[in-house]
mmCIF file of C-alpha atoms and ligand atoms in Angstrom:
data_model
loop_
_atom_site.group_PDB
_atom_site.id
_atom_site.type_symbol
_atom_site.label_atom_id
_atom_site.label_comp_id
_atom_site.label_asym_id
_atom_site.label_seq_id
_atom_site.Cartn_x
_atom_site.Cartn_y
_atom_site.Cartn_z
ATOM 1 C CA UNK N 14 12.091 -21.044 12.263
ATOM 2 C CA UNK N 15 15.786 -20.467 11.492
ATOM 3 C CA UNK N 16 16.639 -19.080 8.048
ATOM 4 C CA UNK N 17 19.281 -20.662 5.871
ATOM 5 C CA UNK N 18 22.709 -19.004 5.900
ATOM 6 C CA UNK N 19 23.068 -15.713 4.040
ATOM 7 C CA UNK N 20 25.556 -12.921 3.558
ATOM 8 C CA UNK N 21 24.493 -9.527 4.935
ATOM 9 C CA UNK N 22 25.675 -6.329 3.267
ATOM 10 C CA UNK N 23 24.845 -2.701 3.932
ATOM 11 C CA UNK N 24 25.593 -0.399 0.997
ATOM 12 C CA UNK N 25 26.396 3.241 1.660
ATOM 13 C CA UNK N 26 24.611 4.642 -1.387
ATOM 14 C CA UNK N 27 21.859 3.840 -3.861
ATOM 15 C CA UNK N 28 24.355 3.282 -6.688
ATOM 16 C CA UNK N 29 26.283 0.826 -4.508
ATOM 17 C CA UNK N 30 23.045 -1.006 -3.706
ATOM 18 C CA UNK N 31 22.174 -1.222 -7.405
ATOM 19 C CA UNK N 32 25.618 -2.631 -8.215
ATOM 20 C CA UNK N 33 25.343 -5.221 -5.420
ATOM 21 C CA UNK N 34 21.861 -6.183 -6.580
ATOM 22 C CA UNK N 35 23.074 -6.646 -10.160
ATOM 23 C CA UNK N 36 26.092 -8.622 -8.955
ATOM 24 C CA UNK N 37 24.017 -10.863 -6.680
ATOM 25 C CA UNK N 38 21.535 -11.784 -9.434
ATOM 26 C CA UNK N 39 18.683 -14.104 -8.427
ATOM 27 C CA UNK N 40 20.382 -14.940 -5.124
ATOM 28 C CA UNK N 41 20.343 -11.371 -3.805
ATOM 29 C CA UNK N 42 17.402 -9.743 -2.057
ATOM 30 C CA UNK N 43 16.840 -6.201 -0.876
ATOM 31 C CA UNK N 44 15.805 -5.770 2.731
ATOM 32 C CA UNK N 45 14.147 -2.651 4.058
ATOM 33 C CA UNK N 46 12.216 -3.130 7.308
ATOM 34 C CA UNK N 47 12.513 -6.907 7.044
ATOM 35 C CA UNK N 48 9.023 -7.410 8.428
ATOM 36 C CA UNK N 49 7.777 -9.344 5.431
ATOM 37 C CA UNK N 50 11.052 -10.785 4.152
ATOM 38 C CA UNK N 51 12.467 -12.111 7.443
ATOM 39 C CA UNK N 52 9.314 -14.066 8.381
ATOM 40 C CA UNK N 53 9.417 -15.652 4.918
ATOM 41 C CA UNK N 54 13.096 -16.535 5.397
ATOM 42 C CA UNK N 55 12.385 -18.050 8.797
ATOM 43 C CA UNK N 56 9.729 -20.242 7.197
ATOM 44 C CA UNK N 57 12.199 -21.021 4.371
ATOM 45 C CA UNK N 58 9.759 -19.627 1.837
ATOM 46 C CA UNK N 59 12.654 -17.415 0.778
ATOM 47 C CA UNK N 60 16.337 -18.273 0.980
ATOM 48 C CA UNK N 61 18.401 -15.443 -0.505
ATOM 49 C CA UNK N 62 22.169 -15.944 -0.480
ATOM 50 C CA UNK N 63 22.737 -12.215 0.061
ATOM 51 C CA UNK N 64 20.677 -9.642 1.928
ATOM 52 C CA UNK N 65 21.223 -6.043 0.856
ATOM 53 C CA UNK N 66 20.046 -3.815 3.688
ATOM 54 C CA UNK N 67 18.747 -0.556 2.207
ATOM 55 C CA UNK N 68 16.857 0.732 5.251
ATOM 56 C CA UNK N 69 19.338 3.519 6.008
ATOM 57 C CA UNK N 70 20.140 4.673 2.472
ATOM 58 C CA UNK N 71 19.931 8.474 2.454
ATOM 59 C CA UNK N 72 18.303 8.539 -1.003
ATOM 60 C CA UNK N 73 15.301 6.578 0.312
ATOM 61 C CA UNK N 74 14.506 8.784 3.320
ATOM 62 C CA UNK N 75 12.204 11.699 3.935
ATOM 63 C CA UNK N 76 8.687 13.051 3.658
ATOM 64 C CA UNK N 77 8.429 16.180 1.523
ATOM 65 C CA UNK N 78 5.213 18.158 1.454
ATOM 66 C CA UNK N 79 4.819 20.497 -1.516
ATOM 67 C CA UNK N 80 1.907 22.540 -2.753
ATOM 68 C CA UNK N 81 1.060 20.106 -5.523
ATOM 69 C CA UNK N 82 2.444 16.819 -4.297
ATOM 70 C CA UNK N 83 3.707 14.818 -1.370
ATOM 71 C CA UNK N 84 6.883 12.802 -1.873
ATOM 72 C CA UNK N 85 7.701 9.913 0.446
ATOM 73 C CA UNK N 86 11.046 8.089 0.451
ATOM 74 C CA UNK N 87 10.741 4.317 0.090
ATOM 75 C CA UNK N 88 12.479 3.590 3.416
ATOM 76 C CA UNK N 89 10.054 5.770 5.378
ATOM 77 C CA UNK N 90 8.590 3.641 8.122
ATOM 78 C CA UNK N 91 4.897 3.295 8.853
ATOM 79 C CA UNK N 92 5.573 4.935 12.249
ATOM 80 C CA UNK N 93 7.246 7.971 10.645
ATOM 81 C CA UNK N 94 4.161 8.420 8.479
ATOM 82 C CA UNK N 95 1.856 7.891 11.438
ATOM 83 C CA UNK N 96 3.513 10.557 13.593
ATOM 84 C CA UNK N 97 4.374 13.250 11.027
ATOM 85 C CA UNK N 98 2.573 16.407 12.168
ATOM 86 C CA UNK N 99 2.924 18.298 8.880
ATOM 87 C CA UNK N 100 1.648 15.297 6.933
ATOM 88 C CA UNK N 101 -1.323 14.984 9.280
ATOM 89 C CA UNK N 102 -2.159 18.561 8.341
ATOM 90 C CA UNK N 103 -1.624 18.145 4.588
ATOM 91 C CA UNK N 104 -3.071 14.665 4.013
ATOM 92 C CA UNK N 105 -4.528 13.144 7.198
ATOM 93 C CA UNK N 106 -5.512 9.995 5.327
ATOM 94 C CA UNK N 107 -1.873 8.819 5.238
ATOM 95 C CA UNK N 108 -1.092 8.966 8.988
ATOM 96 C CA UNK N 109 -4.460 7.437 9.772
ATOM 97 C CA UNK N 110 -3.767 4.457 7.480
ATOM 98 C CA UNK N 111 -0.233 4.080 8.873
ATOM 99 C CA UNK N 112 -1.658 3.887 12.381
ATOM 100 C CA UNK N 113 -3.896 0.979 11.381
ATOM 101 C CA UNK N 114 -0.996 -1.230 10.286
ATOM 102 C CA UNK N 115 -0.260 -4.123 12.628
ATOM 103 C CA UNK N 116 1.280 -2.964 15.914
ATOM 104 C CA UNK N 117 3.996 -0.488 17.011
ATOM 105 C CA UNK N 118 6.797 -3.041 16.542
ATOM 106 C CA UNK N 119 5.901 -3.639 12.901
ATOM 107 C CA UNK N 120 5.228 0.060 12.303
ATOM 108 C CA UNK N 121 8.645 1.017 13.684
ATOM 109 C CA UNK N 122 10.512 -1.136 11.167
ATOM 110 C CA UNK N 123 8.216 -1.768 8.184
ATOM 111 C CA UNK N 124 8.453 0.682 5.296
ATOM 112 C CA UNK N 125 6.109 1.990 2.645
ATOM 113 C CA UNK N 126 8.525 0.995 -0.143
ATOM 114 C CA UNK N 127 8.877 -2.528 1.239
ATOM 115 C CA UNK N 128 5.134 -2.873 1.513
ATOM 116 C CA UNK N 129 4.549 -1.782 -2.091
ATOM 117 C CA UNK N 130 7.358 -3.970 -3.472
ATOM 118 C CA UNK N 131 6.133 -6.985 -1.507
ATOM 119 C CA UNK N 132 2.534 -6.505 -2.752
ATOM 120 C CA UNK N 133 0.918 -8.650 -0.104
ATOM 121 C CA UNK N 134 -2.738 -8.961 -1.192
ATOM 122 C CA UNK N 135 -3.824 -7.819 2.298
ATOM 123 C CA UNK N 136 -1.438 -4.871 2.732
ATOM 124 C CA UNK N 137 -2.911 -1.435 3.378
ATOM 125 C CA UNK N 138 -0.619 0.877 1.364
ATOM 126 C CA UNK N 139 -1.508 -0.531 -2.074
ATOM 127 C CA UNK N 140 -5.153 0.561 -1.671
ATOM 128 C CA UNK N 141 -4.067 3.980 -0.442
ATOM 129 C CA UNK N 142 -1.640 4.507 -3.330
ATOM 130 C CA UNK N 143 -4.265 3.459 -5.889
ATOM 131 C CA UNK N 144 -6.956 5.713 -4.435
ATOM 132 C CA UNK N 145 -4.549 8.655 -4.213
ATOM 133 C CA UNK N 146 -3.327 8.079 -7.785
ATOM 134 C CA UNK N 147 0.293 7.852 -6.633
ATOM 135 C CA UNK N 148 3.299 7.193 -8.818
ATOM 136 C CA UNK N 149 6.002 4.740 -7.755
ATOM 137 C CA UNK N 150 9.502 5.845 -8.770
ATOM 138 C CA UNK N 151 12.020 3.071 -9.240
ATOM 139 C CA UNK N 152 15.626 2.900 -10.343
ATOM 140 C CA UNK N 153 17.535 0.108 -12.047
ATOM 141 C CA UNK N 154 20.612 -0.406 -14.217
ATOM 142 C CA UNK N 155 18.787 1.200 -17.165
ATOM 143 C CA UNK N 156 17.833 4.316 -15.183
ATOM 144 C CA UNK N 157 14.695 5.612 -13.490
ATOM 145 C CA UNK N 158 11.074 4.722 -14.222
ATOM 146 C CA UNK N 159 7.860 6.241 -12.924
ATOM 147 C CA UNK N 160 5.126 3.648 -12.608
ATOM 148 C CA UNK N 161 1.541 4.745 -11.916
ATOM 149 C CA UNK N 162 0.129 2.821 -8.963
ATOM 150 C CA UNK N 163 -2.687 1.786 -11.327
ATOM 151 C CA UNK N 164 -0.249 -0.386 -13.280
ATOM 152 C CA UNK N 165 2.169 -1.322 -10.468
ATOM 153 C CA UNK N 166 0.245 -4.206 -8.854
ATOM 154 C CA UNK N 167 0.068 -7.195 -11.186
ATOM 155 C CA UNK N 168 -0.896 -10.245 -9.151
ATOM 156 C CA UNK N 169 -0.442 -12.117 -5.891
ATOM 157 C CA UNK N 170 2.866 -10.740 -4.514
ATOM 158 C CA UNK N 171 3.613 -9.589 -8.060
ATOM 159 C CA UNK N 172 4.390 -6.067 -9.277
ATOM 160 C CA UNK N 173 5.765 -4.336 -12.338
ATOM 161 C CA UNK N 174 9.117 -4.041 -10.507
ATOM 162 C CA UNK N 175 12.035 -5.859 -12.135
ATOM 163 C CA UNK N 176 14.423 -7.993 -10.078
ATOM 164 C CA UNK N 177 17.247 -5.481 -10.504
ATOM 165 C CA UNK N 178 15.181 -2.399 -9.592
ATOM 166 C CA UNK N 179 14.744 -0.534 -6.314
ATOM 167 C CA UNK N 180 11.696 1.494 -5.257
ATOM 168 C CA UNK N 181 13.079 4.948 -4.430
ATOM 169 C CA UNK N 182 10.001 7.004 -3.545
ATOM 170 C CA UNK N 183 6.308 7.548 -4.132
ATOM 171 C CA UNK N 184 4.776 10.764 -5.419
ATOM 172 C CA UNK N 185 1.218 11.579 -4.410
ATOM 173 C CA UNK N 186 -0.709 14.445 -6.012
ATOM 174 C CA UNK N 187 -2.013 16.780 -3.316
ATOM 175 C CA UNK N 188 -5.432 18.214 -4.109
ATOM 176 C CA UNK N 189 -7.129 20.608 -1.737
ATOM 177 C CA UNK N 190 -10.569 19.781 -3.122
ATOM 178 C CA UNK N 191 -10.630 16.161 -2.160
ATOM 179 C CA UNK N 192 -11.787 14.091 0.771
ATOM 180 C CA UNK N 193 -10.417 10.673 1.623
ATOM 181 C CA UNK N 194 -11.280 7.814 3.917
ATOM 182 C CA UNK N 195 -10.030 4.300 4.584
ATOM 183 C CA UNK N 196 -11.839 1.483 6.291
ATOM 184 C CA UNK N 197 -10.492 -1.968 6.912
ATOM 185 C CA UNK N 198 -11.608 -5.143 8.595
ATOM 186 C CA UNK N 199 -8.514 -6.222 10.514
ATOM 187 C CA UNK N 200 -7.466 -9.810 10.733
ATOM 188 C CA UNK N 201 -7.682 -10.422 14.466
ATOM 189 C CA UNK N 202 -4.222 -11.996 14.668
ATOM 190 C CA UNK N 203 -2.017 -9.891 12.381
ATOM 191 C CA UNK N 204 -3.960 -6.701 11.774
ATOM 192 C CA UNK N 205 -3.665 -7.165 7.992
ATOM 193 C CA UNK N 206 -6.712 -6.078 6.002
ATOM 194 C CA UNK N 207 -9.029 -9.023 5.452
ATOM 195 C CA UNK N 208 -10.554 -6.356 3.248
ATOM 196 C CA UNK N 209 -9.664 -2.662 3.169
ATOM 197 C CA UNK N 210 -11.233 0.085 1.053
ATOM 198 C CA UNK N 211 -9.795 3.519 0.332
ATOM 199 C CA UNK N 212 -12.049 6.222 -1.104
ATOM 200 C CA UNK N 213 -10.973 9.623 -2.417
ATOM 201 C CA UNK N 214 -13.758 11.977 -3.530
ATOM 202 C CA UNK N 215 -12.973 15.036 -5.676
ATOM 203 C CA UNK N 216 -15.073 18.178 -5.289
ATOM 204 C CA UNK N 217 -15.872 21.096 -7.581
ATOM 205 C CA UNK N 218 -18.096 23.873 -6.263
ATOM 206 C CA UNK N 219 -19.176 21.693 -3.350
ATOM 207 C CA UNK N 220 -20.310 18.911 -5.673
ATOM 208 C CA UNK N 221 -18.609 15.520 -5.953
ATOM 209 C CA UNK N 222 -17.130 15.511 -9.433
ATOM 210 C CA UNK N 223 -15.603 12.019 -9.298
ATOM 211 C CA UNK N 224 -12.925 10.174 -7.422
ATOM 212 C CA UNK N 225 -11.243 6.851 -6.905
ATOM 213 C CA UNK N 226 -12.133 3.706 -4.982
ATOM 214 C CA UNK N 227 -9.466 1.089 -4.250
ATOM 215 C CA UNK N 228 -9.814 -2.268 -2.561
ATOM 216 C CA UNK N 229 -7.174 -4.428 -0.868
ATOM 217 C CA UNK N 230 -7.438 -7.870 0.707
ATOM 218 C CA UNK N 231 -10.379 -8.938 -1.421
ATOM 219 C CA UNK N 232 -8.586 -10.273 -4.501
ATOM 220 C CA UNK N 233 -5.121 -11.428 -5.570
ATOM 221 C CA UNK N 234 -3.944 -7.827 -5.704
ATOM 222 C CA UNK N 235 -5.290 -4.423 -4.779
ATOM 223 C CA UNK N 236 -7.525 -2.988 -7.493
ATOM 224 C CA UNK N 237 -9.410 0.131 -8.501
ATOM 225 C CA UNK N 238 -13.185 -0.304 -8.666
ATOM 226 C CA UNK N 239 -13.444 1.443 -12.012
ATOM 227 C CA UNK N 240 -17.170 0.851 -12.657
ATOM 228 C CA UNK N 241 -18.053 2.400 -9.300
ATOM 229 C CA UNK N 242 -15.629 5.289 -9.889
ATOM 230 C CA UNK N 243 -17.406 6.070 -13.146
ATOM 231 C CA UNK N 244 -20.634 6.547 -11.179
ATOM 232 C CA UNK N 245 -19.148 8.823 -8.473
ATOM 233 C CA UNK N 246 -19.909 12.185 -10.104
ATOM 234 C CA UNK N 247 -22.836 13.760 -8.261
ATOM 235 C CA UNK N 248 -22.533 11.403 -5.304
ATOM 236 C CA UNK N 249 -24.156 13.070 -2.313
ATOM 237 C CA UNK N 250 -24.305 10.232 0.179
ATOM 238 C CA UNK N 251 -27.897 9.155 -0.530
ATOM 239 C CA UNK N 252 -28.379 5.524 0.569
ATOM 240 C CA UNK N 253 -29.578 4.400 -2.886
ATOM 241 C CA UNK N 254 -26.501 6.018 -4.489
ATOM 242 C CA UNK N 255 -24.249 4.319 -1.946
ATOM 243 C CA UNK N 256 -25.770 0.873 -2.552
ATOM 244 C CA UNK N 257 -25.428 1.289 -6.316
ATOM 245 C CA UNK N 258 -21.737 2.179 -5.941
ATOM 246 C CA UNK N 259 -21.212 -0.873 -3.726
ATOM 247 C CA UNK N 260 -22.890 -3.173 -6.266
ATOM 248 C CA UNK N 261 -20.732 -1.753 -9.040
ATOM 249 C CA UNK N 262 -17.502 -1.974 -7.031
ATOM 250 C CA UNK N 263 -17.557 -5.724 -6.468
ATOM 251 C CA UNK N 264 -19.226 -6.920 -9.666
ATOM 252 C CA UNK N 265 -16.757 -9.128 -11.505
ATOM 253 C CA UNK N 266 -14.122 -9.102 -8.744
ATOM 254 C CA UNK N 267 -12.578 -12.487 -7.858
ATOM 255 C CA UNK N 268 -12.515 -12.892 -4.084
ATOM 256 C CA UNK N 269 -9.734 -14.773 -2.312
ATOM 257 C CA UNK N 270 -10.690 -17.535 0.078
ATOM 258 C CA UNK N 271 -8.858 -18.690 3.166
ATOM 259 C CA UNK N 272 -9.597 -20.262 6.523
ATOM 260 C CA UNK N 273 -10.627 -16.938 7.973
ATOM 261 C CA UNK N 274 -12.901 -15.628 5.215
ATOM 262 C CA UNK N 275 -14.535 -17.506 2.370
ATOM 263 C CA UNK N 276 -15.414 -15.737 -0.881
ATOM 264 C CA UNK N 277 -18.923 -14.639 0.111
ATOM 265 C CA UNK N 278 -17.895 -13.385 3.536
ATOM 266 C CA UNK N 279 -14.939 -11.514 2.050
ATOM 267 C CA UNK N 280 -17.141 -9.769 -0.488
ATOM 268 C CA UNK N 281 -19.670 -8.949 2.231
ATOM 269 C CA UNK N 282 -16.873 -7.420 4.314
ATOM 270 C CA UNK N 283 -15.729 -5.446 1.286
ATOM 271 C CA UNK N 284 -19.231 -4.079 0.737
ATOM 272 C CA UNK N 285 -19.467 -3.036 4.371
ATOM 273 C CA UNK N 286 -16.020 -1.409 4.373
ATOM 274 C CA UNK N 287 -16.874 0.521 1.194
ATOM 275 C CA UNK N 288 -20.178 1.688 2.676
ATOM 276 C CA UNK N 289 -18.362 2.963 5.776
ATOM 277 C CA UNK N 290 -15.568 4.588 3.781
ATOM 278 C CA UNK N 291 -18.081 6.400 1.559
ATOM 279 C CA UNK N 292 -19.956 7.693 4.606
ATOM 280 C CA UNK N 293 -16.664 8.846 6.191
ATOM 281 C CA UNK N 294 -15.507 10.546 3.002
ATOM 282 C CA UNK N 295 -18.775 12.357 2.389
ATOM 283 C CA UNK N 296 -19.044 13.597 5.970
ATOM 284 C CA UNK N 297 -15.490 14.237 7.221
ATOM 285 C CA UNK N 298 -15.031 14.714 10.945
HETATM 286 C C1 FAD P 21 2.907 -9.507 12.430
HETATM 287 C C2 FAD P 21 2.831 -8.628 11.209
HETATM 288 C C3 FAD P 21 1.678 -7.910 10.972
HETATM 289 C C4 FAD P 21 1.553 -7.103 9.843
HETATM 290 N N1 FAD P 21 0.399 -6.420 9.648
HETATM 291 C C5 FAD P 21 0.288 -5.616 8.555
HETATM 292 C C6 FAD P 21 -0.889 -4.826 8.341
HETATM 293 O O1 FAD P 21 -1.809 -4.792 9.146
HETATM 294 N N2 FAD P 21 -0.951 -4.088 7.209
HETATM 295 C C7 FAD P 21 0.087 -4.041 6.303
HETATM 296 O O2 FAD P 21 -0.022 -3.354 5.294
HETATM 297 N N3 FAD P 21 1.222 -4.740 6.506
HETATM 298 C C8 FAD P 21 1.345 -5.512 7.610
HETATM 299 N N4 FAD P 21 2.510 -6.209 7.811
HETATM 300 C C9 FAD P 21 3.610 -6.094 6.832
HETATM 301 C C10 FAD P 21 4.510 -4.917 7.188
HETATM 302 O O3 FAD P 21 3.833 -3.711 6.942
HETATM 303 C C11 FAD P 21 5.818 -4.957 6.382
HETATM 304 O O4 FAD P 21 6.646 -4.074 6.999
HETATM 305 C C12 FAD P 21 5.711 -4.583 4.919
HETATM 306 O O5 FAD P 21 4.835 -5.372 4.221
HETATM 307 C C13 FAD P 21 7.037 -4.785 4.204
HETATM 308 O O6 FAD P 21 7.864 -3.708 4.470
HETATM 309 P P1 FAD P 21 9.352 -3.960 4.910
HETATM 310 O O7 FAD P 21 10.019 -2.651 4.832
HETATM 311 O O8 FAD P 21 9.371 -4.677 6.197
HETATM 312 O O9 FAD P 21 9.890 -4.872 3.705
HETATM 313 P P2 FAD P 21 10.924 -6.095 3.730
HETATM 314 O O10 FAD P 21 10.390 -7.211 4.548
HETATM 315 O O11 FAD P 21 12.282 -5.607 4.026
HETATM 316 O O12 FAD P 21 10.876 -6.497 2.178
HETATM 317 C C14 FAD P 21 9.719 -7.046 1.596
HETATM 318 C C15 FAD P 21 9.974 -7.305 0.117
HETATM 319 O O13 FAD P 21 10.112 -6.076 -0.579
HETATM 320 C C16 FAD P 21 11.414 -5.959 -1.169
HETATM 321 N N5 FAD P 21 11.835 -4.578 -0.963
HETATM 322 C C17 FAD P 21 11.919 -3.927 0.222
HETATM 323 N N6 FAD P 21 12.207 -2.631 0.010
HETATM 324 C C18 FAD P 21 12.329 -2.477 -1.330
HETATM 325 C C19 FAD P 21 12.618 -1.364 -2.181
HETATM 326 N N7 FAD P 21 12.819 -0.124 -1.703
HETATM 327 N N8 FAD P 21 12.664 -1.574 -3.516
HETATM 328 C C20 FAD P 21 12.431 -2.805 -4.028
HETATM 329 N N9 FAD P 21 12.145 -3.891 -3.291
HETATM 330 C C21 FAD P 21 12.093 -3.721 -1.956
HETATM 331 C C22 FAD P 21 12.280 -6.996 -0.466
HETATM 332 O O14 FAD P 21 13.324 -7.471 -1.301
HETATM 333 C C23 FAD P 21 11.260 -8.068 -0.151
HETATM 334 O O15 FAD P 21 11.064 -8.887 -1.280
HETATM 335 C C24 FAD P 21 2.653 -7.012 8.931
HETATM 336 C C25 FAD P 21 3.834 -7.718 9.174
HETATM 337 C C26 FAD P 21 3.926 -8.520 10.305
HETATM 338 C C27 FAD P 21 5.216 -9.239 10.575
#
């Protein structure tokens, strides 16, 4: 449970961090909240020679709420998102998801940027970012890139992020005519989503005109249930409509299996979480 020796550095700016990352090559690792990286180091699943602590970088801080979008700095902690009054007003889905992550200790240190970069298959933020159609902004030696969440998650702990890039912020379109909900089945030990489902329904003239459905925990990486999304227009919460959406959402998905949940149980949990999220989204409290 003791990590191998490493050098710890704390850059004062984003450009300094980028230079240190480039200089450190494969042996350097960024650390934000450390709540995924440090456990891996303690288990010797990761052994970086240099840790670059970016948690306090000014360029990665802040929650900005605009008329058309919400911008969240990568080093924003889950707790900051959970307790942000203005955000709770503008997009209550985000604080409610933050509050479901693990426990207060993890929420006080863990960050949204770290969670997205780590791409744990059971993390909550990936489903939220997919359902909200967020964009992940990253910076590297060749400049900035904006990566749609839809193409950010590539596989088990694998993203579109390059080794020499840093997640700087996420941009989330803010629509007034939308309703969102998130339901997860918590792992009883860690709180991670055995399966979690985020639903965002778009409305025009009081009629559901479409939306997005994103699932985490079920497969190697969070995914959008595109076939179900295509059938969302006109959704009014009728049980037969709901069951059809659920069938469409998990058809063709490849469930993970572990000691806690085998493939069938995981899919069953996913179906139940989607059913509950659809009911929540269609009838907001
Ligand atoms: C007991 C426990 C329970 C947990 N339960 C949950 C849960 O219920 N739901 C959930 O979603 N998560 C859960 N987590 C994970 C937690 O949310 C982590 O905080 C999060 O996954 C990683 O964020 P971090 O800031 O700690 O990242 P770190 O651990 O610092 O880094 C993780 C990885 O991301 C990279 N990285 C970090 N920041 C950046 C950046 N800005 N740009 C590029 N790369 C970066 C690092 O190099 C590293 O590879 C749990 C963790 C623990 C220890």
